[in-house]
Amino acid sequence: MKAIRRFTVRPVLPGPLAPLNELARNLRWSWHPPTRELFRSVDPGRFEETGGDPLRLLGCVPPARLAELAAEDGFLARLAEAHQDLRGYLEGARWYQEQGAGQPAAIAYFSPEFGITAALPQYSGGLGILAGDHLKSASDLGVPLIGVGLLYRHGYFRQSLSREGWQQEHYPVLDPHELPLHLLRESDGSPALTVLALPGGRLLRARIWQAQVGRVPLLLLDSAVEENDRAAREVTDRLYGGGSEHRLLQEMLLGIGGVRAVRAYCRLTGHPAPEVFHTNEGHAGFLGLERLHEYTQARDGRPGADFGSALERVAAGTVFTTHTPVPAGIDRFETALVARHFGPEAELPGIETGHVLALGTETGEGADPGVFNMAVMGLRLARRANGVSQLHGRVSREMFAGLWPGFDAEEVPITSITNGVHAPTWTAPEVRALGARGIGAERVEEAVALGGPERAAAVGAVPGAELWELRRTLRTQLVGEVRRRLWDSWRERGASAAELGWIERVFDPGILTVGFARRVPSYKRLTLMLRDPDRLRALLLHPERPVQIVVAGKAHPADDGGKRLVQALVRFTDDPRVRERIVFLPDYGMAMAEKLYPGCDVWLNNPLRPLEACGTSGMKAALNGCLNLSVLDGWWDEWYEPDFGWAVPTADGDAADEDRRDDLEARALYELLERRVAPRFYERGPEGLPDRWIEMVRRTLTQLGPKVLAGRMVREYVTRLYAPAARAARAMDEDASRELAWFKGRLRAAWPQVAVEHVEASATSASAEVGSTLALRVGVRLGELGPDDVQVQALTGRVDSADRISSPTTVALKPLGGPDLDGRLRYEGPLTLDRTGPIGYTVRVLPAHRLLGGAAELGLVAWPSEGAGESGVLLR
Ligand SMILES: *Cc1c(COP(=O)(O)O)cnc(C)c1O
């Protein structure tokens, strides 16, 4: 029979054990081993059964055991210590509090997914894990972040395999009452609600669940409330599920409802209002529209701002992080669909729908007028934007250059902050303990989180034999994990226990172990290793230098192509000839990842460069002394060194022929594994150890480890984006925003008349000596604008064979008197030839205003017209 209603009966903890409740509800336990160990000691068996989830553990420990613990002095002392430690962590001053005055009072961080722990499964892959690591590091650093997301009733999905190796999806129901969450309530005790107006007079209501991530609150909106109609209740059913209207509603709830949830949270708790809003990928971009709407509302007897001024205020305090150079990864909606959901009969009635649509309109090459692009809107609503590795920053500047016509890609205002990973979460306990003796037990947590020179020195001093022993321990643990998971998978695939005796022989703790686990979009090329099956088999079965490979990954439920890749891989691993050396483990998630990264010797990544924006699994592997074997893409392009692993050569130039490219890159991969990786792993020095391998492990731990930390990443966000955004937002008050919006409107209208008509230089020969100076004279026409509205610049730099200037030096030219008889203004300035070789120069006119952020902000520029230059003068 099926229950019609479900309740969760909470345990009553005996008085002395009450602090366990707070310790279980603050997710800091997920990255604080001493707290986890405390929970384990409550009931080791049940702790394992619940997957190490303290809240579920407390729900199933028999009262007798709790009574026993309540009388155990040793346990109570450890409980008091853990509780004290948590209190100290929550209250003390940390890095952020030492940054001086003027830091943002709070920052709201929006993301469609958050991967904090397997016990709160609200993520699909790297984007969510990154968001989780961002919150945890912000907490460690004392950064006053408020996380905002959705609570998906089914999370993403659980993956299993059919007998034939076809991916099966399961959607377990998550009861929020069984998760480490509590409801945000009004002062009368009723649940706080955010409400969105939908077309046709319908309403979309959502409750606000709060998770506590150390010091950082995470608000999750949940539309499964009884007052909603059925369709509205299902808006938060699944992560990345459903058709485009469903996605649009999710994103409206996340962005618009999310801002309303933050307002409710601040009102009810007294938390300071965020000065900066950060959207992790475009999905939450509607947050900017809701804030715009706030500014356009009349308040305290004062009229609301006009659209343009409100836009300036919003953009000044908004940060947008783009995460993908893959067009399919960017949300695009039909314009008509978006139009239907905004306006007088739906959401944000105060904003003209035309204004909303214009924000998401694509421009430039390949623009589709019928489409509303969330990334484009994100860039227009945020004055600060970034990609997630240096390479991805460059690729993004090119990809979005169409939004800043007339500017070279290098001037597109998208910077980069390379992702990082949260070391306390992703470092195996055994690796954490490495070098601990040199640091002192009480400071190990901090040393791991910060990755400072002290820890590097301590790990650097560990004898090679000890490091190698550690690697073996971790590999052995992985072998056990692989067998367990493979067994479970085969039982689900319908095999009987009697057929599975061979699983005991799967993997060997002495064999070089390669890992590959990630989502399965086509650019990540799950099956590149299968390109030449015979060659792969030969690698696996090599008589002296065998390799064993563990593979995992979920395909998106709607991606049959991805599921075919999974199946091809599973079929290969099912072959009795190789099944003891290569396995596919279903249901890749955080719980599996924690075991996988430390246990592998080599972490493989072979995306189609440059489509992996950053990638973070290789960083987590590196934290544990696993070496990387990867295409030079994302973070590896930036930090690869021969001491940290191997670079798989790429055939980017052959991008047109993907088949050929796969062939070339697969061959390079086999070659590396056969000739470099395996020989180095199996070679033995005078003491019987693989000395050179051990040295690479040591360098990876001590030199690469400190770079890949999320602590470094969050500090960069604070100093390079959050703090400047907060300052800009404060400066962009009512008057300033009105002035800037008015200026921009005037410039846009007058710009077609702006022209550079004449350029002349005093040295007219094509060659000049280094150190000599040219006198530049420029004639510009400004139409309705005056000299105060613009800046005239000369740019010089090295030129290539097509006369394109790269990395130019910029000099501001000075206006000289009033207009001549033709209405032209003269500008002059010296141009010093400060380098040898072929150089060129050009001039341009840009808008100038003290409140403008960068040269390209307005997207307006005037270059010399054809024929404006004289002979001997190189033009752009
Ligand atoms: C780190 C992580 C990812 C991201 O890995 P990439 O290599 O960036 O794709 C995905 N899933 C899980 C469970 C992770 O821990």
Tab-separated table of N, CA, C and O in Angstrom, residues 661-746:
chain	number	residue	atom	x	y	z
A	661	ARG	N	40.871	14.921	-36.245
A	661	ARG	CA	41.384	15.482	-35.007
A	661	ARG	C	41.334	14.437	-33.885
A	661	ARG	O	42.298	14.263	-33.131
A	662	ASP	N	40.230	13.725	-33.793
A	662	ASP	CA	40.124	12.670	-32.777
A	662	ASP	C	41.194	11.608	-32.984
A	662	ASP	O	41.796	11.115	-32.023
A	663	ASP	N	41.412	11.255	-34.261
A	663	ASP	CA	42.446	10.253	-34.557
A	663	ASP	C	43.810	10.706	-34.049
A	663	ASP	O	44.505	9.966	-33.356
A	664	LEU	N	44.158	11.940	-34.405
A	664	LEU	CA	45.482	12.452	-34.034
A	664	LEU	C	45.634	12.532	-32.526
A	664	LEU	O	46.656	12.130	-31.965
A	665	GLU	N	44.606	13.048	-31.871
A	665	GLU	CA	44.740	13.257	-30.433
A	665	GLU	C	44.685	11.938	-29.670
A	665	GLU	O	45.374	11.765	-28.667
A	666	ALA	N	43.895	10.985	-30.170
A	666	ALA	CA	43.855	9.670	-29.513
A	666	ALA	C	45.219	8.998	-29.647
A	666	ALA	O	45.742	8.427	-28.688
A	667	ARG	N	45.799	9.109	-30.838
A	667	ARG	CA	47.102	8.477	-31.038
A	667	ARG	C	48.127	9.091	-30.084
A	667	ARG	O	48.921	8.386	-29.467
A	668	ALA	N	48.085	10.412	-29.956
A	668	ALA	CA	49.027	11.084	-29.051
A	668	ALA	C	48.819	10.605	-27.611
A	668	ALA	O	49.776	10.416	-26.863
A	669	LEU	N	47.567	10.384	-27.264
A	669	LEU	CA	47.255	9.925	-25.908
A	669	LEU	C	47.831	8.521	-25.662
A	669	LEU	O	48.481	8.275	-24.638
A	670	TYR	N	47.597	7.597	-26.602
A	670	TYR	CA	48.154	6.242	-26.439
A	670	TYR	C	49.670	6.298	-26.315
A	670	TYR	O	50.277	5.631	-25.486
A	671	GLU	N	50.253	7.125	-27.182
A	671	GLU	CA	51.698	7.223	-27.217
A	671	GLU	C	52.242	7.679	-25.861
A	671	GLU	O	53.188	7.109	-25.329
A	672	LEU	N	51.614	8.704	-25.309
A	672	LEU	CA	52.051	9.219	-24.013
A	672	LEU	C	51.930	8.144	-22.941
A	672	LEU	O	52.848	7.937	-22.141
A	673	LEU	N	50.796	7.464	-22.931
A	673	LEU	CA	50.592	6.443	-21.900
A	673	LEU	C	51.633	5.328	-22.021
A	673	LEU	O	52.227	4.910	-21.029
A	674	GLU	N	51.867	4.883	-23.254
A	674	GLU	CA	52.804	3.775	-23.466
A	674	GLU	C	54.245	4.145	-23.194
A	674	GLU	O	54.991	3.399	-22.574
A	675	ARG	N	54.637	5.334	-23.716
A	675	ARG	CA	56.068	5.642	-23.737
A	675	ARG	C	56.526	6.497	-22.574
A	675	ARG	O	57.717	6.540	-22.293
A	676	ARG	N	55.631	7.258	-21.990
A	676	ARG	CA	56.081	8.171	-20.930
A	676	ARG	C	55.473	7.812	-19.570
A	676	ARG	O	56.192	7.627	-18.610
A	677	VAL	N	54.150	7.738	-19.539
A	677	VAL	CA	53.495	7.607	-18.240
A	677	VAL	C	53.800	6.251	-17.611
A	677	VAL	O	54.347	6.178	-16.499
A	678	ALA	N	53.483	5.176	-18.319
A	678	ALA	CA	53.678	3.847	-17.728
A	678	ALA	C	55.152	3.566	-17.415
A	678	ALA	O	55.464	3.095	-16.310
A	679	PRO	N	56.089	3.856	-18.330
A	679	PRO	CA	57.498	3.589	-17.976
A	679	PRO	C	57.927	4.339	-16.717
A	679	PRO	O	58.630	3.790	-15.874
A	680	ARG	N	57.496	5.553	-16.575
A	680	ARG	CA	57.925	6.296	-15.390
A	680	ARG	C	57.319	5.701	-14.109
A	680	ARG	O	57.963	5.648	-13.070
A	681	PHE	N	56.096	5.251	-14.204
A	681	PHE	CA	55.453	4.663	-13.030
A	681	PHE	C	56.152	3.369	-12.612
A	681	PHE	O	56.297	3.078	-11.428
A	682	TYR	N	56.573	2.584	-13.615
A	682	TYR	CA	57.114	1.262	-13.287
A	682	TYR	C	58.624	1.239	-13.105
A	682	TYR	O	59.179	0.249	-12.663
A	683	GLU	N	59.312	2.326	-13.482
A	683	GLU	CA	60.771	2.301	-13.327
A	683	GLU	C	61.116	2.327	-11.838
A	683	GLU	O	60.370	2.870	-11.030
A	684	ARG	N	62.231	1.702	-11.478
A	684	ARG	CA	62.616	1.660	-10.062
A	684	ARG	C	64.041	2.173	-9.896
A	684	ARG	O	64.918	1.836	-10.677
A	685	GLY	N	64.231	2.990	-8.877
A	685	GLY	CA	65.557	3.517	-8.588
A	685	GLY	C	66.325	2.566	-7.686
A	685	GLY	O	65.866	1.451	-7.417
A	686	PRO	N	67.454	3.025	-7.189
A	686	PRO	CA	68.337	2.154	-6.385
A	686	PRO	C	67.632	1.580	-5.155
A	686	PRO	O	67.947	0.470	-4.718
A	687	GLU	N	66.653	2.314	-4.606
A	687	GLU	CA	66.005	1.769	-3.403
A	687	GLU	C	64.708	1.049	-3.717
A	687	GLU	O	63.869	0.829	-2.832
A	688	GLY	N	64.539	0.752	-4.994
A	688	GLY	CA	63.340	0.011	-5.375
A	688	GLY	C	62.094	0.878	-5.462
A	688	GLY	O	60.972	0.375	-5.444
A	689	LEU	N	62.291	2.200	-5.526
A	689	LEU	CA	61.140	3.102	-5.603
A	689	LEU	C	61.141	3.831	-6.955
A	689	LEU	O	62.203	4.080	-7.516
A	690	PRO	N	59.947	4.210	-7.440
A	690	PRO	CA	59.896	5.013	-8.673
A	690	PRO	C	60.212	6.468	-8.343
A	690	PRO	O	59.313	7.303	-8.231
A	691	ASP	N	61.494	6.756	-8.199
A	691	ASP	CA	61.894	8.061	-7.654
A	691	ASP	C	61.350	9.235	-8.447
A	691	ASP	O	60.930	10.238	-7.879
A	692	ARG	N	61.395	9.105	-9.788
A	692	ARG	CA	60.977	10.271	-10.577
A	692	ARG	C	59.468	10.498	-10.460
A	692	ARG	O	58.989	11.611	-10.464
A	693	TRP	N	58.731	9.403	-10.370
A	693	TRP	CA	57.274	9.546	-10.178
A	693	TRP	C	56.985	10.213	-8.830
A	693	TRP	O	56.203	11.144	-8.716
A	694	ILE	N	57.669	9.732	-7.819
A	694	ILE	CA	57.453	10.274	-6.469
A	694	ILE	C	57.763	11.764	-6.449
A	694	ILE	O	57.047	12.561	-5.828
A	695	GLU	N	58.814	12.145	-7.189
A	695	GLU	CA	59.163	13.566	-7.237
A	695	GLU	C	58.038	14.383	-7.882
A	695	GLU	O	57.733	15.490	-7.452
A	696	MET	N	57.415	13.815	-8.906
A	696	MET	CA	56.298	14.522	-9.545
A	696	MET	C	55.109	14.651	-8.589
A	696	MET	O	54.430	15.681	-8.544
A	697	VAL	N	54.878	13.603	-7.822
A	697	VAL	CA	53.799	13.654	-6.826
A	697	VAL	C	54.101	14.788	-5.829
A	697	VAL	O	53.243	15.602	-5.489
A	698	ARG	N	55.354	14.836	-5.405
A	698	ARG	CA	55.744	15.841	-4.408
A	698	ARG	C	55.570	17.257	-4.975
A	698	ARG	O	55.006	18.130	-4.334
A	699	ARG	N	56.015	17.452	-6.209
A	699	ARG	CA	55.879	18.792	-6.815
A	699	ARG	C	54.401	19.149	-7.007
A	699	ARG	O	54.010	20.296	-6.848
A	700	THR	N	53.615	18.163	-7.381
A	700	THR	CA	52.181	18.419	-7.563
A	700	THR	C	51.568	18.881	-6.241
A	700	THR	O	50.806	19.846	-6.193
A	701	LEU	N	51.945	18.197	-5.161
A	701	LEU	CA	51.376	18.557	-3.856
A	701	LEU	C	51.866	19.917	-3.378
A	701	LEU	O	51.099	20.707	-2.848
A	702	THR	N	53.170	20.186	-3.564
A	702	THR	CA	53.726	21.379	-2.925
A	702	THR	C	53.667	22.618	-3.814
A	702	THR	O	53.560	23.732	-3.309
A	703	GLN	N	53.727	22.438	-5.139
A	703	GLN	CA	53.782	23.621	-6.003
A	703	GLN	C	52.476	23.879	-6.742
A	703	GLN	O	52.070	25.022	-6.922
A	704	LEU	N	51.814	22.812	-7.198
A	704	LEU	CA	50.550	23.011	-7.905
A	704	LEU	C	49.395	23.169	-6.905
A	704	LEU	O	48.519	24.015	-7.089
A	705	GLY	N	49.438	22.354	-5.852
A	705	GLY	CA	48.352	22.372	-4.866
A	705	GLY	C	47.961	23.777	-4.405
A	705	GLY	O	46.798	24.150	-4.443
A	706	PRO	N	48.958	24.606	-3.999
A	706	PRO	CA	48.591	25.933	-3.486
A	706	PRO	C	47.919	26.840	-4.524
A	706	PRO	O	47.217	27.783	-4.162
A	707	LYS	N	48.116	26.569	-5.822
A	707	LYS	CA	47.508	27.448	-6.835
A	707	LYS	C	46.038	27.147	-7.059
A	707	LYS	O	45.270	28.030	-7.432
A	708	VAL	N	45.671	25.888	-6.914
A	708	VAL	CA	44.333	25.485	-7.349
A	708	VAL	C	43.269	25.661	-6.258
A	708	VAL	O	42.171	25.147	-6.377
A	709	LEU	N	43.588	26.425	-5.225
A	709	LEU	CA	42.675	26.517	-4.090
A	709	LEU	C	41.525	27.501	-4.320
A	709	LEU	O	41.714	28.585	-4.881
A	710	ALA	N	40.359	27.127	-3.849
A	710	ALA	CA	39.211	28.032	-3.929
A	710	ALA	C	39.429	29.264	-3.047
A	710	ALA	O	38.865	30.329	-3.317
A	711	GLY	N	40.238	29.137	-2.008
A	711	GLY	CA	40.536	30.291	-1.163
A	711	GLY	C	41.206	31.387	-1.996
A	711	GLY	O	40.865	32.568	-1.891
A	712	ARG	N	42.143	30.984	-2.833
A	712	ARG	CA	42.793	31.939	-3.743
A	712	ARG	C	41.740	32.542	-4.681
A	712	ARG	O	41.686	33.754	-4.905
A	713	MET	N	40.860	31.702	-5.202
A	713	MET	CA	39.830	32.185	-6.133
A	713	MET	C	38.900	33.207	-5.458
A	713	MET	O	38.648	34.281	-6.016
A	714	VAL	N	38.415	32.871	-4.267
A	714	VAL	CA	37.457	33.777	-3.611
A	714	VAL	C	38.133	35.098	-3.241
A	714	VAL	O	37.549	36.169	-3.381
A	715	ARG	N	39.397	35.021	-2.818
A	715	ARG	CA	40.102	36.280	-2.530
A	715	ARG	C	40.191	37.135	-3.789
A	715	ARG	O	40.032	38.355	-3.738
A	716	GLU	N	40.442	36.486	-4.929
A	716	GLU	CA	40.478	37.267	-6.180
A	716	GLU	C	39.117	37.877	-6.493
A	716	GLU	O	39.031	39.021	-6.942
A	717	TYR	N	38.054	37.119	-6.295
A	717	TYR	CA	36.723	37.688	-6.535
A	717	TYR	C	36.493	38.905	-5.645
A	717	TYR	O	35.959	39.920	-6.076
A	718	VAL	N	36.900	38.793	-4.389
A	718	VAL	CA	36.671	39.904	-3.463
A	718	VAL	C	37.450	41.138	-3.897
A	718	VAL	O	36.891	42.226	-4.058
A	719	THR	N	38.750	40.959	-4.141
A	719	THR	CA	39.564	42.155	-4.378
A	719	THR	C	39.397	42.692	-5.797
A	719	THR	O	39.426	43.907	-5.997
A	720	ARG	N	39.192	41.814	-6.775
A	720	ARG	CA	39.146	42.298	-8.162
A	720	ARG	C	37.731	42.601	-8.645
A	720	ARG	O	37.555	43.358	-9.582
A	721	LEU	N	36.714	41.972	-8.061
A	721	LEU	CA	35.358	42.202	-8.561
A	721	LEU	C	34.396	42.717	-7.490
A	721	LEU	O	33.736	43.732	-7.693
A	722	TYR	N	34.281	42.037	-6.347
A	722	TYR	CA	33.259	42.439	-5.380
A	722	TYR	C	33.529	43.841	-4.812
A	722	TYR	O	32.633	44.682	-4.761
A	723	ALA	N	34.752	44.063	-4.343
A	723	ALA	CA	35.026	45.358	-3.703
A	723	ALA	C	34.898	46.508	-4.718
A	723	ALA	O	34.237	47.512	-4.427
A	724	PRO	N	35.476	46.382	-5.925
A	724	PRO	CA	35.268	47.465	-6.908
A	724	PRO	C	33.797	47.637	-7.275
A	724	PRO	O	33.340	48.769	-7.481
A	725	ALA	N	33.043	46.534	-7.354
A	725	ALA	CA	31.622	46.648	-7.700
A	725	ALA	C	30.874	47.394	-6.593
A	725	ALA	O	30.016	48.233	-6.874
A	726	ALA	N	31.223	47.104	-5.346
A	726	ALA	CA	30.536	47.790	-4.242
A	726	ALA	C	30.857	49.282	-4.267
A	726	ALA	O	29.979	50.124	-4.068
A	727	ARG	N	32.124	49.613	-4.528
A	727	ARG	CA	32.493	51.043	-4.606
A	727	ARG	C	31.741	51.719	-5.747
A	727	ARG	O	31.197	52.818	-5.581
A	728	ALA	N	31.686	51.038	-6.900
A	728	ALA	CA	30.997	51.629	-8.053
A	728	ALA	C	29.513	51.798	-7.754
A	728	ALA	O	28.907	52.805	-8.113
A	729	ALA	N	28.936	50.822	-7.069
A	729	ALA	CA	27.499	50.897	-6.778
A	729	ALA	C	27.208	52.050	-5.817
A	729	ALA	O	26.203	52.742	-5.941
A	730	ARG	N	28.124	52.254	-4.854
A	730	ARG	CA	27.910	53.370	-3.925
A	730	ARG	C	28.010	54.704	-4.672
A	730	ARG	O	27.228	55.624	-4.423
A	731	ALA	N	28.997	54.790	-5.587
A	731	ALA	CA	29.163	56.048	-6.326
A	731	ALA	C	27.989	56.292	-7.267
A	731	ALA	O	27.640	57.433	-7.554
A	732	MET	N	27.369	55.220	-7.730
A	732	MET	CA	26.288	55.341	-8.712
A	732	MET	C	24.962	55.593	-7.980
A	732	MET	O	24.050	54.781	-8.027
A	733	ASP	N	24.882	56.738	-7.299
A	733	ASP	CA	23.642	57.036	-6.573
A	733	ASP	C	22.616	57.600	-7.546
A	733	ASP	O	22.816	57.589	-8.763
A	734	GLU	N	21.545	58.132	-6.983
A	734	GLU	CA	20.451	58.593	-7.830
A	734	GLU	C	20.917	59.641	-8.852
A	734	GLU	O	20.642	59.524	-10.048
A	735	ASP	N	21.681	60.622	-8.365
A	735	ASP	CA	22.106	61.704	-9.260
A	735	ASP	C	23.099	61.200	-10.308
A	735	ASP	O	22.986	61.502	-11.490
A	736	ALA	N	24.072	60.433	-9.824
A	736	ALA	CA	25.114	59.970	-10.739
A	736	ALA	C	24.512	59.073	-11.826
A	736	ALA	O	24.859	59.181	-13.003
A	737	SER	N	23.603	58.195	-11.434
A	737	SER	CA	23.057	57.270	-12.428
A	737	SER	C	22.232	58.038	-13.456
A	737	SER	O	22.258	57.730	-14.642
A	738	ARG	N	21.536	59.086	-12.991
A	738	ARG	CA	20.745	59.869	-13.940
A	738	ARG	C	21.680	60.594	-14.911
A	738	ARG	O	21.464	60.615	-16.111
A	739	GLU	N	22.747	61.136	-14.355
A	739	GLU	CA	23.707	61.865	-15.198
A	739	GLU	C	24.328	60.924	-16.240
A	739	GLU	O	24.432	61.259	-17.423
A	740	LEU	N	24.730	59.746	-15.787
A	740	LEU	CA	25.390	58.822	-16.714
A	740	LEU	C	24.420	58.327	-17.784
A	740	LEU	O	24.763	58.240	-18.962
A	741	ALA	N	23.201	58.007	-17.365
A	741	ALA	CA	22.229	57.510	-18.341
A	741	ALA	C	21.931	58.589	-19.378
A	741	ALA	O	21.824	58.316	-20.577
A	742	TRP	N	21.828	59.827	-18.900
A	742	TRP	CA	21.556	60.935	-19.814
A	742	TRP	C	22.723	61.114	-20.784
A	742	TRP	O	22.549	61.257	-21.991
A	743	PHE	N	23.942	61.043	-20.238
A	743	PHE	CA	25.145	61.157	-21.068
A	743	PHE	C	25.161	60.066	-22.148
A	743	PHE	O	25.404	60.326	-23.321
A	744	LYS	N	24.880	58.836	-21.734
A	744	LYS	CA	24.936	57.729	-22.693
A	744	LYS	C	23.902	57.924	-23.797
A	744	LYS	O	24.184	57.689	-24.972
A	745	GLY	N	22.710	58.360	-23.410
A	745	GLY	CA	21.663	58.577	-24.413
A	745	GLY	C	22.100	59.635	-25.412
A	745	GLY	O	21.948	59.479	-26.627
A	746	ARG	N	22.663	60.699	-24.902
A	746	ARG	CA	23.100	61.801	-25.763
A	746	ARG	C	24.218	61.341	-26.702
A	746	ARG	O	24.220	61.630	-27.891
